[in-house]
Every structure is written in structure tokens, then in C-alpha cells.
PDB file of C-alpha atoms in Angstrom:
ATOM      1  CA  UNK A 176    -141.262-192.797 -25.391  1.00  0.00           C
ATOM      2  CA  UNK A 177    -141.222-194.012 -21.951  1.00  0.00           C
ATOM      3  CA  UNK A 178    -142.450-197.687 -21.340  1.00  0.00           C
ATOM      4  CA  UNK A 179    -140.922-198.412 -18.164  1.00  0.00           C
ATOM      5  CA  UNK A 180    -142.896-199.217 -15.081  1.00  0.00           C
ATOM      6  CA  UNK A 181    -141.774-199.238 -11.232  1.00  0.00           C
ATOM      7  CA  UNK A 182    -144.203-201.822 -10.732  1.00  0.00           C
ATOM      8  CA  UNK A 183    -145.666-203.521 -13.803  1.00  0.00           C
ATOM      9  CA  UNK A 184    -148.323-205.389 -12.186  1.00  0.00           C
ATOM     10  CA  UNK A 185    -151.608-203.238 -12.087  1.00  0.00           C
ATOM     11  CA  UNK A 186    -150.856-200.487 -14.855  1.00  0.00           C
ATOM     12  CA  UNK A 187    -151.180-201.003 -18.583  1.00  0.00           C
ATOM     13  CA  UNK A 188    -151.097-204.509 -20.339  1.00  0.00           C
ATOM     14  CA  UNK A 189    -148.653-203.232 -22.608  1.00  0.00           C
ATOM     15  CA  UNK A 190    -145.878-202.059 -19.852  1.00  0.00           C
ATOM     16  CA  UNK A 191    -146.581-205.505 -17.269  1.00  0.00           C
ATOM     17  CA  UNK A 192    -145.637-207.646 -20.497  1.00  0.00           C
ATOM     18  CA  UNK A 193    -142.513-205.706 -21.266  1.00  0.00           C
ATOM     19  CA  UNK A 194    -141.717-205.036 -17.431  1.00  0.00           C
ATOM     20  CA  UNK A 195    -142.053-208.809 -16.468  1.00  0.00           C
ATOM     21  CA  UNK A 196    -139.922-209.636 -19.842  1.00  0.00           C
ATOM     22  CA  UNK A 197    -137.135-207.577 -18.747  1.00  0.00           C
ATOM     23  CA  UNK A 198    -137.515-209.243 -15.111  1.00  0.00           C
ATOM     24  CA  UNK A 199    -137.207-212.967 -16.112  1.00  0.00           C
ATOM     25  CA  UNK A 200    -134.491-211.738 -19.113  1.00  0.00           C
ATOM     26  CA  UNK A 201    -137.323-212.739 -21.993  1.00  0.00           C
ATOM     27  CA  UNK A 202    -136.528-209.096 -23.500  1.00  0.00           C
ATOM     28  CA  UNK A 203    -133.314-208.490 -24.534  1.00  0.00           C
ATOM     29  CA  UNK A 204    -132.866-204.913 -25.156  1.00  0.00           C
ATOM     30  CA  UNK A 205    -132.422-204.933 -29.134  1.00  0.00           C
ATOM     31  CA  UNK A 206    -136.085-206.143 -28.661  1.00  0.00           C
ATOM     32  CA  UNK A 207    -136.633-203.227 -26.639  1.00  0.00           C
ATOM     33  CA  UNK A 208    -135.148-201.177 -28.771  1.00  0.00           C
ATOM     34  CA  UNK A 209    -137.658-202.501 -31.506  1.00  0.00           C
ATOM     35  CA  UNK A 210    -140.794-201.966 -29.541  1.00  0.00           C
ATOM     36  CA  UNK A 211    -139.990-198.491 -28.604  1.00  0.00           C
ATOM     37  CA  UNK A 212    -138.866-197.768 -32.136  1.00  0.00           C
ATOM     38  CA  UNK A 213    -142.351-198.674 -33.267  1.00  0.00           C
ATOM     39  CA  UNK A 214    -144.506-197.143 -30.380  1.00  0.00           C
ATOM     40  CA  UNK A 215    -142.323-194.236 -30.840  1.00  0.00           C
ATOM     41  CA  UNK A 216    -143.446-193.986 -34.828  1.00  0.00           C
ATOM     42  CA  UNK A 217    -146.935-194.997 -34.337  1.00  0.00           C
ATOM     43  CA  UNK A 218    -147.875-192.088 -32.089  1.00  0.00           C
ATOM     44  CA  UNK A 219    -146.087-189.058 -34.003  1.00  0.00           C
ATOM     45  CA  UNK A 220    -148.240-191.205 -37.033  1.00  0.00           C
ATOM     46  CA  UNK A 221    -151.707-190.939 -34.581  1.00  0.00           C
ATOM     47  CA  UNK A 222    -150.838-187.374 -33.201  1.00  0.00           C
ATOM     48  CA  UNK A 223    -150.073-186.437 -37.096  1.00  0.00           C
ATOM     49  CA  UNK A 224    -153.746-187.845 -37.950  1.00  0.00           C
ATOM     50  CA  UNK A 225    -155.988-186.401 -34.731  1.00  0.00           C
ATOM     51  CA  UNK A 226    -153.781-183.844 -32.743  1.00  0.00           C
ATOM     52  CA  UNK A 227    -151.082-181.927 -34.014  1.00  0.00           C
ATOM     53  CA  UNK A 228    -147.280-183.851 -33.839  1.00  0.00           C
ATOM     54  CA  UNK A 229    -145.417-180.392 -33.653  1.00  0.00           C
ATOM     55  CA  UNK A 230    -146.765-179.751 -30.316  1.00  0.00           C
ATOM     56  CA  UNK A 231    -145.553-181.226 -27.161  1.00  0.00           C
ATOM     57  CA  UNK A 232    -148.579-181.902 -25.237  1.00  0.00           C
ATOM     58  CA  UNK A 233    -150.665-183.276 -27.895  1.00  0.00           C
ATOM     59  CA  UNK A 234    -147.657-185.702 -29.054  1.00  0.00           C
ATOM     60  CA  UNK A 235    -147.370-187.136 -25.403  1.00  0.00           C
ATOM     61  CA  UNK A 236    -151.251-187.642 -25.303  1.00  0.00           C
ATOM     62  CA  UNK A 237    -151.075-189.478 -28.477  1.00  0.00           C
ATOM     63  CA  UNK A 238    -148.367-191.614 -26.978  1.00  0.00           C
ATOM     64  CA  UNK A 239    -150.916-192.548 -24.116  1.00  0.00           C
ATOM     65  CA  UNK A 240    -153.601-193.286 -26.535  1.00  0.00           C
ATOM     66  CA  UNK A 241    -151.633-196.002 -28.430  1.00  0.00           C
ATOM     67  CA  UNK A 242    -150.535-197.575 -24.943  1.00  0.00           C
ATOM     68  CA  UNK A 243    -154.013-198.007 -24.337  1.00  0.00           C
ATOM     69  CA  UNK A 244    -154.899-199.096 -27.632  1.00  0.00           C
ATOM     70  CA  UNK A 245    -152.324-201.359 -28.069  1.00  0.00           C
ATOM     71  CA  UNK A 246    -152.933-202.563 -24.034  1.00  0.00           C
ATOM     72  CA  UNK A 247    -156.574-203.232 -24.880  1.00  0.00           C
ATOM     73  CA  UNK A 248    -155.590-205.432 -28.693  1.00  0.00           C
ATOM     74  CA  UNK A 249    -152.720-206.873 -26.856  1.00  0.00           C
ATOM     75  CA  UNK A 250    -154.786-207.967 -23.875  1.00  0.00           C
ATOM     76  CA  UNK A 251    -157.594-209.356 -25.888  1.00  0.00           C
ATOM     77  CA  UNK A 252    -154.984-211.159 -28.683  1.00  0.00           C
ATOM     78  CA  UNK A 253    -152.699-212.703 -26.163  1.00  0.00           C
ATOM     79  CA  UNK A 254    -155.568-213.849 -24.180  1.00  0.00           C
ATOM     80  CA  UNK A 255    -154.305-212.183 -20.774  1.00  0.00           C
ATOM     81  CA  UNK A 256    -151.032-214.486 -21.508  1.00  0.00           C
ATOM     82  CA  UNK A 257    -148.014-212.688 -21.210  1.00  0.00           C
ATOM     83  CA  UNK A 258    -145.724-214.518 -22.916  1.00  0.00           C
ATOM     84  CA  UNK A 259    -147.727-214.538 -25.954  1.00  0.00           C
ATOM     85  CA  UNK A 260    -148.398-210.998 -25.865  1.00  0.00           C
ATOM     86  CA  UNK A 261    -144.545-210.730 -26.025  1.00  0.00           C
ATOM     87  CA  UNK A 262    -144.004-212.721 -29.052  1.00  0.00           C
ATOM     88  CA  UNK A 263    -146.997-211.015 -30.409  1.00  0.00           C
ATOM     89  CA  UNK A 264    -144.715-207.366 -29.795  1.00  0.00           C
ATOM     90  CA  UNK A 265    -141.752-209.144 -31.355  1.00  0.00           C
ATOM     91  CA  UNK A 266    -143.221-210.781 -34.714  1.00  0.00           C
ATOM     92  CA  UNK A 267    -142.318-208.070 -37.526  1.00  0.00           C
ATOM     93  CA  UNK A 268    -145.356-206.745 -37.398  1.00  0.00           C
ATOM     94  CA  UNK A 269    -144.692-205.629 -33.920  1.00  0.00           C
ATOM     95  CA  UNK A 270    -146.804-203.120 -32.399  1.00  0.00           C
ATOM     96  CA  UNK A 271    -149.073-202.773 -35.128  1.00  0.00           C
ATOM     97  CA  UNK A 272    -151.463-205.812 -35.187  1.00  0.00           C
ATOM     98  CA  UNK A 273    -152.525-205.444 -31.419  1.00  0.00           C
ATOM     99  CA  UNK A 274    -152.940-201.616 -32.298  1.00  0.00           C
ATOM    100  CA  UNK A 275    -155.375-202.720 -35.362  1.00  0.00           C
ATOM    101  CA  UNK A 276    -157.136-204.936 -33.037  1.00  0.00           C
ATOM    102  CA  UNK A 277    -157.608-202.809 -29.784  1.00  0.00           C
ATOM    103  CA  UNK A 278    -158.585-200.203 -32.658  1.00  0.00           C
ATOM    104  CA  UNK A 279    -161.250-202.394 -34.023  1.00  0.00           C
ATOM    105  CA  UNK A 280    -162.686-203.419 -30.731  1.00  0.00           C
ATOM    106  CA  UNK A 281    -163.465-199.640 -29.711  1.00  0.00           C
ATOM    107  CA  UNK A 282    -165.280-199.038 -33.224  1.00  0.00           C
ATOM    108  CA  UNK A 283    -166.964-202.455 -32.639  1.00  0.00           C
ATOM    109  CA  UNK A 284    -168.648-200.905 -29.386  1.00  0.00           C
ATOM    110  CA  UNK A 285    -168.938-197.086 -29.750  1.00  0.00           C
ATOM    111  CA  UNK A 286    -172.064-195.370 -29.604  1.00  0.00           C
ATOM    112  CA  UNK A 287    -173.053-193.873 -33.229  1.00  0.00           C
ATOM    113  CA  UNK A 288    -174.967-190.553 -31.510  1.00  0.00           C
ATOM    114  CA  UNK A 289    -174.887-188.970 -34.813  1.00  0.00           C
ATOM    115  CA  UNK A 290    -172.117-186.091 -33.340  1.00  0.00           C
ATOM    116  CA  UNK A 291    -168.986-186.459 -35.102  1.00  0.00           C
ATOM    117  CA  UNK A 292    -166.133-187.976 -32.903  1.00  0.00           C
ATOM    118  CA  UNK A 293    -162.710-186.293 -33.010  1.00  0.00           C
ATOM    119  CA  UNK A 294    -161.212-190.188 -33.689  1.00  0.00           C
ATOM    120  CA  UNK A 295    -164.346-191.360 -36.407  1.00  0.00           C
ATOM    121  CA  UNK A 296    -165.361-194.508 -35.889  1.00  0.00           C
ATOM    122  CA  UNK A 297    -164.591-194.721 -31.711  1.00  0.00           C
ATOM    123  CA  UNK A 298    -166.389-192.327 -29.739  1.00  0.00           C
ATOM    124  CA  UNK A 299    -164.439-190.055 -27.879  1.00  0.00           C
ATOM    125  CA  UNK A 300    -165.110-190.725 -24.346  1.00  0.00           C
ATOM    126  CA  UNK A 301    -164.497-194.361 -24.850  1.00  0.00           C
ATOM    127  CA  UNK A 302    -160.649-193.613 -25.984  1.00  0.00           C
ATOM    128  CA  UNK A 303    -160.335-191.602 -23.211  1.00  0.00           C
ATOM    129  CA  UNK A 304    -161.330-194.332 -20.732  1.00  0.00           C
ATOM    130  CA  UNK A 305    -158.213-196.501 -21.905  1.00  0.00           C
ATOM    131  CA  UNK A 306    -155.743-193.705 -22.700  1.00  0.00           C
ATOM    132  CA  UNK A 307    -153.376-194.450 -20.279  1.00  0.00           C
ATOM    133  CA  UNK A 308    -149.333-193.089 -19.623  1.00  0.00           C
ATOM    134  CA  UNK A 309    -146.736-196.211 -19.025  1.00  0.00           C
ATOM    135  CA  UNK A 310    -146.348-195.382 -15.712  1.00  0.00           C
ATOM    136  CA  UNK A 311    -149.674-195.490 -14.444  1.00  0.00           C
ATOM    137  CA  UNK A 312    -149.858-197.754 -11.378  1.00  0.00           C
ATOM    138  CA  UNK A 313    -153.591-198.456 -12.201  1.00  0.00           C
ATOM    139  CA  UNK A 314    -155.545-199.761 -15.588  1.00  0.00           C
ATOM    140  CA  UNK A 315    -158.901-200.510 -15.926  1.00  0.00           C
ATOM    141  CA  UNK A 316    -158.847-199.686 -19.774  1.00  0.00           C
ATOM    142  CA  UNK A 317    -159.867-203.460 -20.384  1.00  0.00           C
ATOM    143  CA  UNK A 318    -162.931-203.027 -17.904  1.00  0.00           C
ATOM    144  CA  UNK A 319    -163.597-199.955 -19.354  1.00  0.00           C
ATOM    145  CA  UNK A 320    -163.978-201.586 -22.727  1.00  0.00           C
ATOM    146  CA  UNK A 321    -166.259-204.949 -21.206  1.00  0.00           C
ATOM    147  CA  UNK A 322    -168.687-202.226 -20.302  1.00  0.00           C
ATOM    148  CA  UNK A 323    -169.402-200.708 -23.592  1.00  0.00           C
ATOM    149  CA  UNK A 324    -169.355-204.214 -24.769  1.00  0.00           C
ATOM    150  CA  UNK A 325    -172.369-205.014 -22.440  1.00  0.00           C
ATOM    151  CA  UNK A 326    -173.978-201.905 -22.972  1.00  0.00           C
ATOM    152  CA  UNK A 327    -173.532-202.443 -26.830  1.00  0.00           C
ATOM    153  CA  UNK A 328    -174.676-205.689 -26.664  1.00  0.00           C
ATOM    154  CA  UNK A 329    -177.645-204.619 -24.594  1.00  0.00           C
ATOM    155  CA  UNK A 330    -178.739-202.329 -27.494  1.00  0.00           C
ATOM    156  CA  UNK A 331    -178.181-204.521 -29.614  1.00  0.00           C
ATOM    157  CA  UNK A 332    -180.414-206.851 -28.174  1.00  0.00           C
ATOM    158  CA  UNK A 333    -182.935-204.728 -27.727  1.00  0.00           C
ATOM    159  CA  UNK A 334    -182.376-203.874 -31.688  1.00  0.00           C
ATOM    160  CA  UNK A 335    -182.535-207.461 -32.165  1.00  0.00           C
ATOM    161  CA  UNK A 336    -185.833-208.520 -30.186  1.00  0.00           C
ATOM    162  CA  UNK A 337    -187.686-205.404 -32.427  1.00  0.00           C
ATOM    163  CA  UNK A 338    -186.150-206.569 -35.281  1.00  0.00           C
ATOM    164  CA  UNK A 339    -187.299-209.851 -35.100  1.00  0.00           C
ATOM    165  CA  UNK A 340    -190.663-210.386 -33.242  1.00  0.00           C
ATOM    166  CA  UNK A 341    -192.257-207.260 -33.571  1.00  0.00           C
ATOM    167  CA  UNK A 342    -194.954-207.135 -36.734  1.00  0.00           C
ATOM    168  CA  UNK A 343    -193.618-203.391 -37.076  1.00  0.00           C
ATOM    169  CA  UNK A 344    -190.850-202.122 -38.273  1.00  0.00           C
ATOM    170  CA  UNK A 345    -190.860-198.184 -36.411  1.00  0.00           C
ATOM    171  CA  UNK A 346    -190.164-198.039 -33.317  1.00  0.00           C
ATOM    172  CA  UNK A 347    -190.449-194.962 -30.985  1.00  0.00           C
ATOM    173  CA  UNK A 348    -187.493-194.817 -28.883  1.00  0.00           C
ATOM    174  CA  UNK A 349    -189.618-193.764 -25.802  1.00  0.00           C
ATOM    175  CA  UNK A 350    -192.032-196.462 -25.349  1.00  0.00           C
ATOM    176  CA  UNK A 351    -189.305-198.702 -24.075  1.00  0.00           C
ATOM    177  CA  UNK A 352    -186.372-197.881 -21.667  1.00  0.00           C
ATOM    178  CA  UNK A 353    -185.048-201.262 -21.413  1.00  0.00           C
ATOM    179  CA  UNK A 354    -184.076-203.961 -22.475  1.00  0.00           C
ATOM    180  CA  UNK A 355    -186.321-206.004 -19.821  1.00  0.00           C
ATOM    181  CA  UNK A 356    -189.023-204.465 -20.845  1.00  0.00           C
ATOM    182  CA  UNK A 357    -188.906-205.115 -24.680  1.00  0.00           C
ATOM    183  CA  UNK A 358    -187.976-209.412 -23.762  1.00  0.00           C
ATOM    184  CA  UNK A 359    -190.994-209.039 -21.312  1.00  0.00           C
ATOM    185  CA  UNK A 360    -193.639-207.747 -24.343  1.00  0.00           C
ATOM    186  CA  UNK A 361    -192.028-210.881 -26.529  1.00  0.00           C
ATOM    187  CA  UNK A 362    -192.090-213.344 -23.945  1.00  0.00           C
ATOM    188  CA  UNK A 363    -196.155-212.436 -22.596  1.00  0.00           C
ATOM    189  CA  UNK A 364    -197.846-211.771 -25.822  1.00  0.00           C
ATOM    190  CA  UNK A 365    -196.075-214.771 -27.964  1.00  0.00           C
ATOM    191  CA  UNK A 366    -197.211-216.906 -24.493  1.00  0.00           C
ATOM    192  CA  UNK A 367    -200.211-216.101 -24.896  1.00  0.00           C
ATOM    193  CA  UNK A 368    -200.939-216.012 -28.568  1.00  0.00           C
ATOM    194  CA  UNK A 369    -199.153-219.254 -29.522  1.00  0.00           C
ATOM    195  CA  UNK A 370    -195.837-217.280 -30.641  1.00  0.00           C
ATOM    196  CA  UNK A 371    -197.437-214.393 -33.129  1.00  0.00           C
ATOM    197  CA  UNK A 372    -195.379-211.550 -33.850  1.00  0.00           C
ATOM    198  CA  UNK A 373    -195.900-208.516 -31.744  1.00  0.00           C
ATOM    199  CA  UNK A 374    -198.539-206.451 -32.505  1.00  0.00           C
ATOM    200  CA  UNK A 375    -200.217-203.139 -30.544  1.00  0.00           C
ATOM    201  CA  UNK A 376    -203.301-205.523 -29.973  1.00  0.00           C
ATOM    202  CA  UNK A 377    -202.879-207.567 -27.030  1.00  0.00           C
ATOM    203  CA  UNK A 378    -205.602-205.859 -24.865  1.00  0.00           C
ATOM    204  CA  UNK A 379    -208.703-206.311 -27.585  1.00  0.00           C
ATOM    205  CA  UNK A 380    -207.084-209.714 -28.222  1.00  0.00           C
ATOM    206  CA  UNK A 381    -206.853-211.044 -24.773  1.00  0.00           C
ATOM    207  CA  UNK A 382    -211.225-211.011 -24.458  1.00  0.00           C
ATOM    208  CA  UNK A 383    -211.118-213.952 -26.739  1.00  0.00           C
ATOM    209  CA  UNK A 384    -208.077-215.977 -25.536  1.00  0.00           C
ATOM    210  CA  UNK A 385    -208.078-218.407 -23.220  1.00  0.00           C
ATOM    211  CA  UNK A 386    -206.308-218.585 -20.239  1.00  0.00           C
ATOM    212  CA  UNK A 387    -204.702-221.853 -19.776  1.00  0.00           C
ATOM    213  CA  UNK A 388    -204.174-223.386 -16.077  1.00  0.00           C
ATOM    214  CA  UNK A 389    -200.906-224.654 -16.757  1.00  0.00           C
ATOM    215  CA  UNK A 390    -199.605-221.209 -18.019  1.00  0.00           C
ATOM    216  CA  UNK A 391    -199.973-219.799 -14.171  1.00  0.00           C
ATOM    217  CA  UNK A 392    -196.616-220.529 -12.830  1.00  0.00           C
ATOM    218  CA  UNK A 393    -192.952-219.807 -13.061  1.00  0.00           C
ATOM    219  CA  UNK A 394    -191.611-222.730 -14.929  1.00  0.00           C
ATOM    220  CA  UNK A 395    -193.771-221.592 -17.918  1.00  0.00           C
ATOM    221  CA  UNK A 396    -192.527-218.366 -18.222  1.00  0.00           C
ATOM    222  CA  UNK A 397    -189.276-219.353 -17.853  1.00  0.00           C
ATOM    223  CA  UNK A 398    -189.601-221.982 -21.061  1.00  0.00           C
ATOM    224  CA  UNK A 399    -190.814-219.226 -23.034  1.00  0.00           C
ATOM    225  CA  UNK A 400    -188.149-216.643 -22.096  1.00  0.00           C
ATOM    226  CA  UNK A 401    -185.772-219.321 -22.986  1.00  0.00           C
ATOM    227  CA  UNK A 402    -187.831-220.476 -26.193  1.00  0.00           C
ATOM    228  CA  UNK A 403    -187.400-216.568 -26.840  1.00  0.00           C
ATOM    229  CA  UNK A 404    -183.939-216.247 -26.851  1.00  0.00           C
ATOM    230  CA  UNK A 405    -182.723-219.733 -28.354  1.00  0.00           C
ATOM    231  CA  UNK A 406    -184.320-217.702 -31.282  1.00  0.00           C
ATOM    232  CA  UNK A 407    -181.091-215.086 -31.300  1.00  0.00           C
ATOM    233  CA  UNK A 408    -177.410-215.454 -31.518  1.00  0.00           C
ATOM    234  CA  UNK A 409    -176.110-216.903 -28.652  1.00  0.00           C
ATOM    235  CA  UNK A 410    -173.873-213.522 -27.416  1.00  0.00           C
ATOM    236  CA  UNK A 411    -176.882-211.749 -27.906  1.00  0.00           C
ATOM    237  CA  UNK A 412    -179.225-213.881 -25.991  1.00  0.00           C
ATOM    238  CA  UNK A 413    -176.001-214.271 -22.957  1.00  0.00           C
ATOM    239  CA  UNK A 414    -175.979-210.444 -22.961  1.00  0.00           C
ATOM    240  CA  UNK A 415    -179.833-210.505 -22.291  1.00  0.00           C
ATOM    241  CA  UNK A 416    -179.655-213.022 -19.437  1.00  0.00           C
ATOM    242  CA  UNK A 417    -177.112-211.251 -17.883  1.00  0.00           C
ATOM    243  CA  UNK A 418    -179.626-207.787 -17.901  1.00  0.00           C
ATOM    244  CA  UNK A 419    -182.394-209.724 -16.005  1.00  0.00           C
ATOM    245  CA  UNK A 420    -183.404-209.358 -12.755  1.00  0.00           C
ATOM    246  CA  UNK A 421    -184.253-212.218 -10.608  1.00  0.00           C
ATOM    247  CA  UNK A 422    -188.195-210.463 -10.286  1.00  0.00           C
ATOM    248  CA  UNK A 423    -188.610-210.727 -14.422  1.00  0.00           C
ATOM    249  CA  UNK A 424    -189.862-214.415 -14.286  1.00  0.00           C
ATOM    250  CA  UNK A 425    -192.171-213.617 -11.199  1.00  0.00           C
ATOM    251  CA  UNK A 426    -193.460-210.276 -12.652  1.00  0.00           C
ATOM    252  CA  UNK A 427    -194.561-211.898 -15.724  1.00  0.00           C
ATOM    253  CA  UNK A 428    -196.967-214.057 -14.194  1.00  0.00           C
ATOM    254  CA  UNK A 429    -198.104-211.181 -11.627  1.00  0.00           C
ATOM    255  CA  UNK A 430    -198.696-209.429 -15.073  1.00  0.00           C
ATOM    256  CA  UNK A 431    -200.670-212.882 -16.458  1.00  0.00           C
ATOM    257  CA  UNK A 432    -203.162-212.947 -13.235  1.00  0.00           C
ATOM    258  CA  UNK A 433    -203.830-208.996 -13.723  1.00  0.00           C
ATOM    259  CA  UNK A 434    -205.130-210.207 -17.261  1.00  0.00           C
ATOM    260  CA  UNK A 435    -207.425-212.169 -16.112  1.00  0.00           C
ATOM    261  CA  UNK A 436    -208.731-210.287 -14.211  1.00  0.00           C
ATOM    262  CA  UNK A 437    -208.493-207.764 -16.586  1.00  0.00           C
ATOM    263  CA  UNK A 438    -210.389-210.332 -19.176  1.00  0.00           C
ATOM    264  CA  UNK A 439    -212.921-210.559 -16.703  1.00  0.00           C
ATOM    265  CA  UNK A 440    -213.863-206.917 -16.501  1.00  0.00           C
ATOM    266  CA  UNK A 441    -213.913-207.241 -20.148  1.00  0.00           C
ATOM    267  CA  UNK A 442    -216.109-210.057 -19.989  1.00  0.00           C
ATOM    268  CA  UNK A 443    -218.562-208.081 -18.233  1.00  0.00           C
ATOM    269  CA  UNK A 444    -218.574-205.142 -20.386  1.00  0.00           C
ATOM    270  CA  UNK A 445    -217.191-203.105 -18.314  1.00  0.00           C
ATOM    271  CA  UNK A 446    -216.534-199.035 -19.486  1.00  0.00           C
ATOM    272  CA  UNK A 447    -213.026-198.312 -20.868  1.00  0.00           C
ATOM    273  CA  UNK A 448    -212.740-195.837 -17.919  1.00  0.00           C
ATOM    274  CA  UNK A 449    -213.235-198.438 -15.712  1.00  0.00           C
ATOM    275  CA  UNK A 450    -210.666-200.821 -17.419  1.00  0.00           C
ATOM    276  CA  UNK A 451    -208.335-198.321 -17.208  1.00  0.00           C
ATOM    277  CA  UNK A 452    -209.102-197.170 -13.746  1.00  0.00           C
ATOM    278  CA  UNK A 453    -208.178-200.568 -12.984  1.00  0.00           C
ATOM    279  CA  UNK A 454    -205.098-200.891 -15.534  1.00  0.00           C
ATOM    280  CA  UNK A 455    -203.571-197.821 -14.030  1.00  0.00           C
ATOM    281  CA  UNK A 456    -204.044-198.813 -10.135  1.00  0.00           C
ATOM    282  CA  UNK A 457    -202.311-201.692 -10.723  1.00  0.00           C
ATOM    283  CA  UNK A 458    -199.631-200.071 -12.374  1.00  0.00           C
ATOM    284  CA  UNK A 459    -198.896-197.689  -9.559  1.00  0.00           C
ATOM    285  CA  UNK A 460    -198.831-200.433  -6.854  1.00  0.00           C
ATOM    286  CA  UNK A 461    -197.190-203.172  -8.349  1.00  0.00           C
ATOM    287  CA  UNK A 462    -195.756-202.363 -12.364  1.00  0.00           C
ATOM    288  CA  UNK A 463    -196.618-204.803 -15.084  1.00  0.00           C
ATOM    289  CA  UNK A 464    -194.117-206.412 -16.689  1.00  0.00           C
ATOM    290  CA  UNK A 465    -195.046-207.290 -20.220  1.00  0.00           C
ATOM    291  CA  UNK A 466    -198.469-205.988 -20.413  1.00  0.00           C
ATOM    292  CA  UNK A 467    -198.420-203.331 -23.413  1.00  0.00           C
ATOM    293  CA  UNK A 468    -198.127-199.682 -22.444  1.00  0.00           C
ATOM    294  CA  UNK A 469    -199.256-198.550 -25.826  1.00  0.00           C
ATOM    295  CA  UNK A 470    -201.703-195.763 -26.292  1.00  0.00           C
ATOM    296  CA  UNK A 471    -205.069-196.239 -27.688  1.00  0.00           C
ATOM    297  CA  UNK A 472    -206.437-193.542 -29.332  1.00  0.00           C
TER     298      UNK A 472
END
């Protein structure tokens, strides 16, 4: 297997360790020997397992797989530190321990769609993304994998918030498309029923609550959302930060003056068509954020 690079300074992690190595005389080439050895076994090993090792093609795209693999482990072990990715490549174990990690990582974060993936555990499309030859002059395989990290996180979140505050335990997959929008139900109906789980109650409920003066400005909201997530693991709760907008905090108390407005109509007994006359204008011109979208039937 080839693991040379022209230029070892953009392509895979695995090839700018070795390439630099070589540079500054940190490899010898027994050591090279050893790592080429082992890449060399490893990927007529992954071919054997998900391609076929007797034909040509499929043995040189197994080789690319385990560069990216062991790129992404290697990467992630060493830290983005070169010289302790190399001694990482040259304990006994070699190869194999930043191919068992980078291996994890991508079952860590791949989407379970219920389709069978050609390589179990990590989706298919996700390998792909980090497969890379030695001699690519461009990697983004680590990128690639900080994205489904996000987006796994984000799920997980969302997962998490349901899990958690919600009084049910089904969930219809369609009544929220993001993860904003399940934090913003939390946030507005534990603010305004002193932190009760969620239920699909908050517009018969909010006749009877009342509407405190304080509660009308940004700073409040923001304490909740942060009471809110202090409540979840921390990488969880960074992952949700990092989704939200900088309008969440001033759509959630837009949302808080349509209610009381919305009480009001209550108040005055007005018809359900009219209530949701009024619901569904204000939807249209300026979306809720928070305020349930639940059916009532």
C-alpha cells in the first residue's frame, strides 16, 4: 500500500504524520516498514469482511477506508499532535488502536434508519465521507465526522428534552422539526406553570394563570432556557446552545404577549373560531415560538 504524500500537509492525518516523520528523520524506515506491514494486513482483513479481497478494485477501496479510519482515530487520539500520533503508529499495537477508535467514533454518530448498512454499525455514507487514498491533497474526513457529531447530538437532544420534561412518553415525529422548537415548548410552558412537565394543555391552562410583570422581558427567558438545560448533560445542553438562533430568546416573549392577549379573548368568552382566527393570524405574520401547535379535537 501506498502511504506516501507529495505534500503531506492538507491530505489525510495518517500520511502528514508519516510524511513530516520522514522529513525531520523521526521515521526510520524499519518503522515504515512496520506501519505499512500492518495497513497492508488490515485492509485485505476489512476488504475480506465487506468487499471481496480477490478483486482489485474493491481491495484498493478498502485500503482507502482504513486510511480514513485510522486518520479520523489517529486524529482524535493524538489530539491533532503529530508526534504523538507517531508513537501511537509505533507502539506494538500499531495501526490497530487508532483503527478501533476512528471505528468507534463513526458507530458512535451514525444514523440507525432501520436500512441495513453494508459496514453494520456505521452508516454507509458516513464511511464514505472519510474514505480517503494517501495521496489525496485534500481531507476533510475529520470535519466530515464533527458534523454527524452535531447532528447526532442535536437528536439526541431533542431525544433528551422529550425524554425528560414531557409528561408523555409517544411522540409523533411530525409535530416537531427541530430542535428549537422542542427547547422552546420546555422553556414557555415550565415558565409559565412553575416548571410542570409538558403536557398538551397549555391553552385551557393559560385562562387561569397569571401573567406575571416581571416575566415580560428577555432576561427571564433567558434564566429559564438556562435553568432548562443545566437540567441535561453538559455536551448535550452545549450542542443545544450551539442550534439557537439569536431570535429564540426574543420570540419567546413575542409568543408570551400573544398569550395574553390570547388569555384575554379567553377571558371574554370569546368562540373557539374566533380564538383560532386569531391563533392562526398570528402565526402567519409573525410564528410562535413555544406556543403548542397541538391539535384539539
Amino acid at each position: 500500500m501506498q502511504l506516501m504524500l507529495r505534500d503531506g500537509s492538507t491530505g489525510p492525518f495518517l500520511t502528514q504524520v508519516i510524511t513530516k516523520a520522514l522529513a525531520e528523520a523521526t521515521l526510520d524506515d524499519a518503522g515504515l516498514k512496520q506501519i505499512k506491514t500492518k495497513a497492508v494486513l488490515m485492509s485485505l482483513k476489512f476488504a475480506d469482511k465487506f468487499y471481496n479481497k480477490y478483486k482489485m478494485h474493491l481491495l484498493e477501496q478498502a485500503a482507502f477506508d482504513v486510511i480514513g479510519i485510522v486518520s479520523l482515530g489517529l486524529q482524535e487520539l493524538a489530539k491533532d499532535d503529530q508526534q504523538q500520533a507517531l508513537a501511537l503508529l509505533l507502539a506494538p499495537e500499531g495501526l490497530v488502536k487508532p483503527f478501533q477508535k476512528g471505528w468507534t467514533m463513526l458507530a458512535a454518530v451514525s444514523k440507525k434508519t432501520g436500512k441495513p448498512s453494508l459496514y453494520g454499525d456505521v452508516a454507509e455514507q458516513l464511511l464514505q465521507s472519510i474514505s480517503t487514498p494517501p495521496d489525496a491533497e485534500d481531507w476533510d474526513g475529520y470535519k466530515q465526522y464533527q458534523l454527524a457529531l452535531t447532528e447526532h447530538r442535536r437528536s439526541q437532544s431533542m431525544q433528551l428534552l422529550q425524554q425528560q420534561f414531557y409528561a408523555r412518553s409517544l411522540f409523533d415525529e411530525f409535530e416537531h422539526f427541530s430542535l428549537e422548537e422542542v427547547l422552546a415548548e420546555v422553556v414557555f410552558y415550565r415558565a409559565l406553570t412553575g416548571g410542570d412537565k409538558v403536557r398538551q394543555d397549555l391553552k385551557q391552562r393559560i385562562r387561569a394563570i397569571e401573567l406575571q410583570p416581571h416575566w415580560f422581558n428577555d432576561t427571564f427567558f433567558a434564566m429559564q432556557t438556562e435553568a432548562t438545560l443545566a437540567e441535561l448533560p453538559p455536551a448535550n445542553a452545549d450542542a443545544i446552545r450551539n442550534d439557537l438562533g439569536q431570535h429564540f430568546i426574543p420570540a419567546l416573549l413575542r409568543t408570551l404577549t400573544f398569550a395574553k392577549d390570547y388569555q384575554a379573548l379567553q377571558q371574554q368568552q370569546a368562540s373557539p373560531e374566533k380564538l383560532d382566527a386569531f391563533e392562526g393570524k398570528q402565526g402567519l405574520t409573525n410564528p410562535l415560538l413555544g406556543w403548542p401547535q397541538y391539535l384539539e379535537l
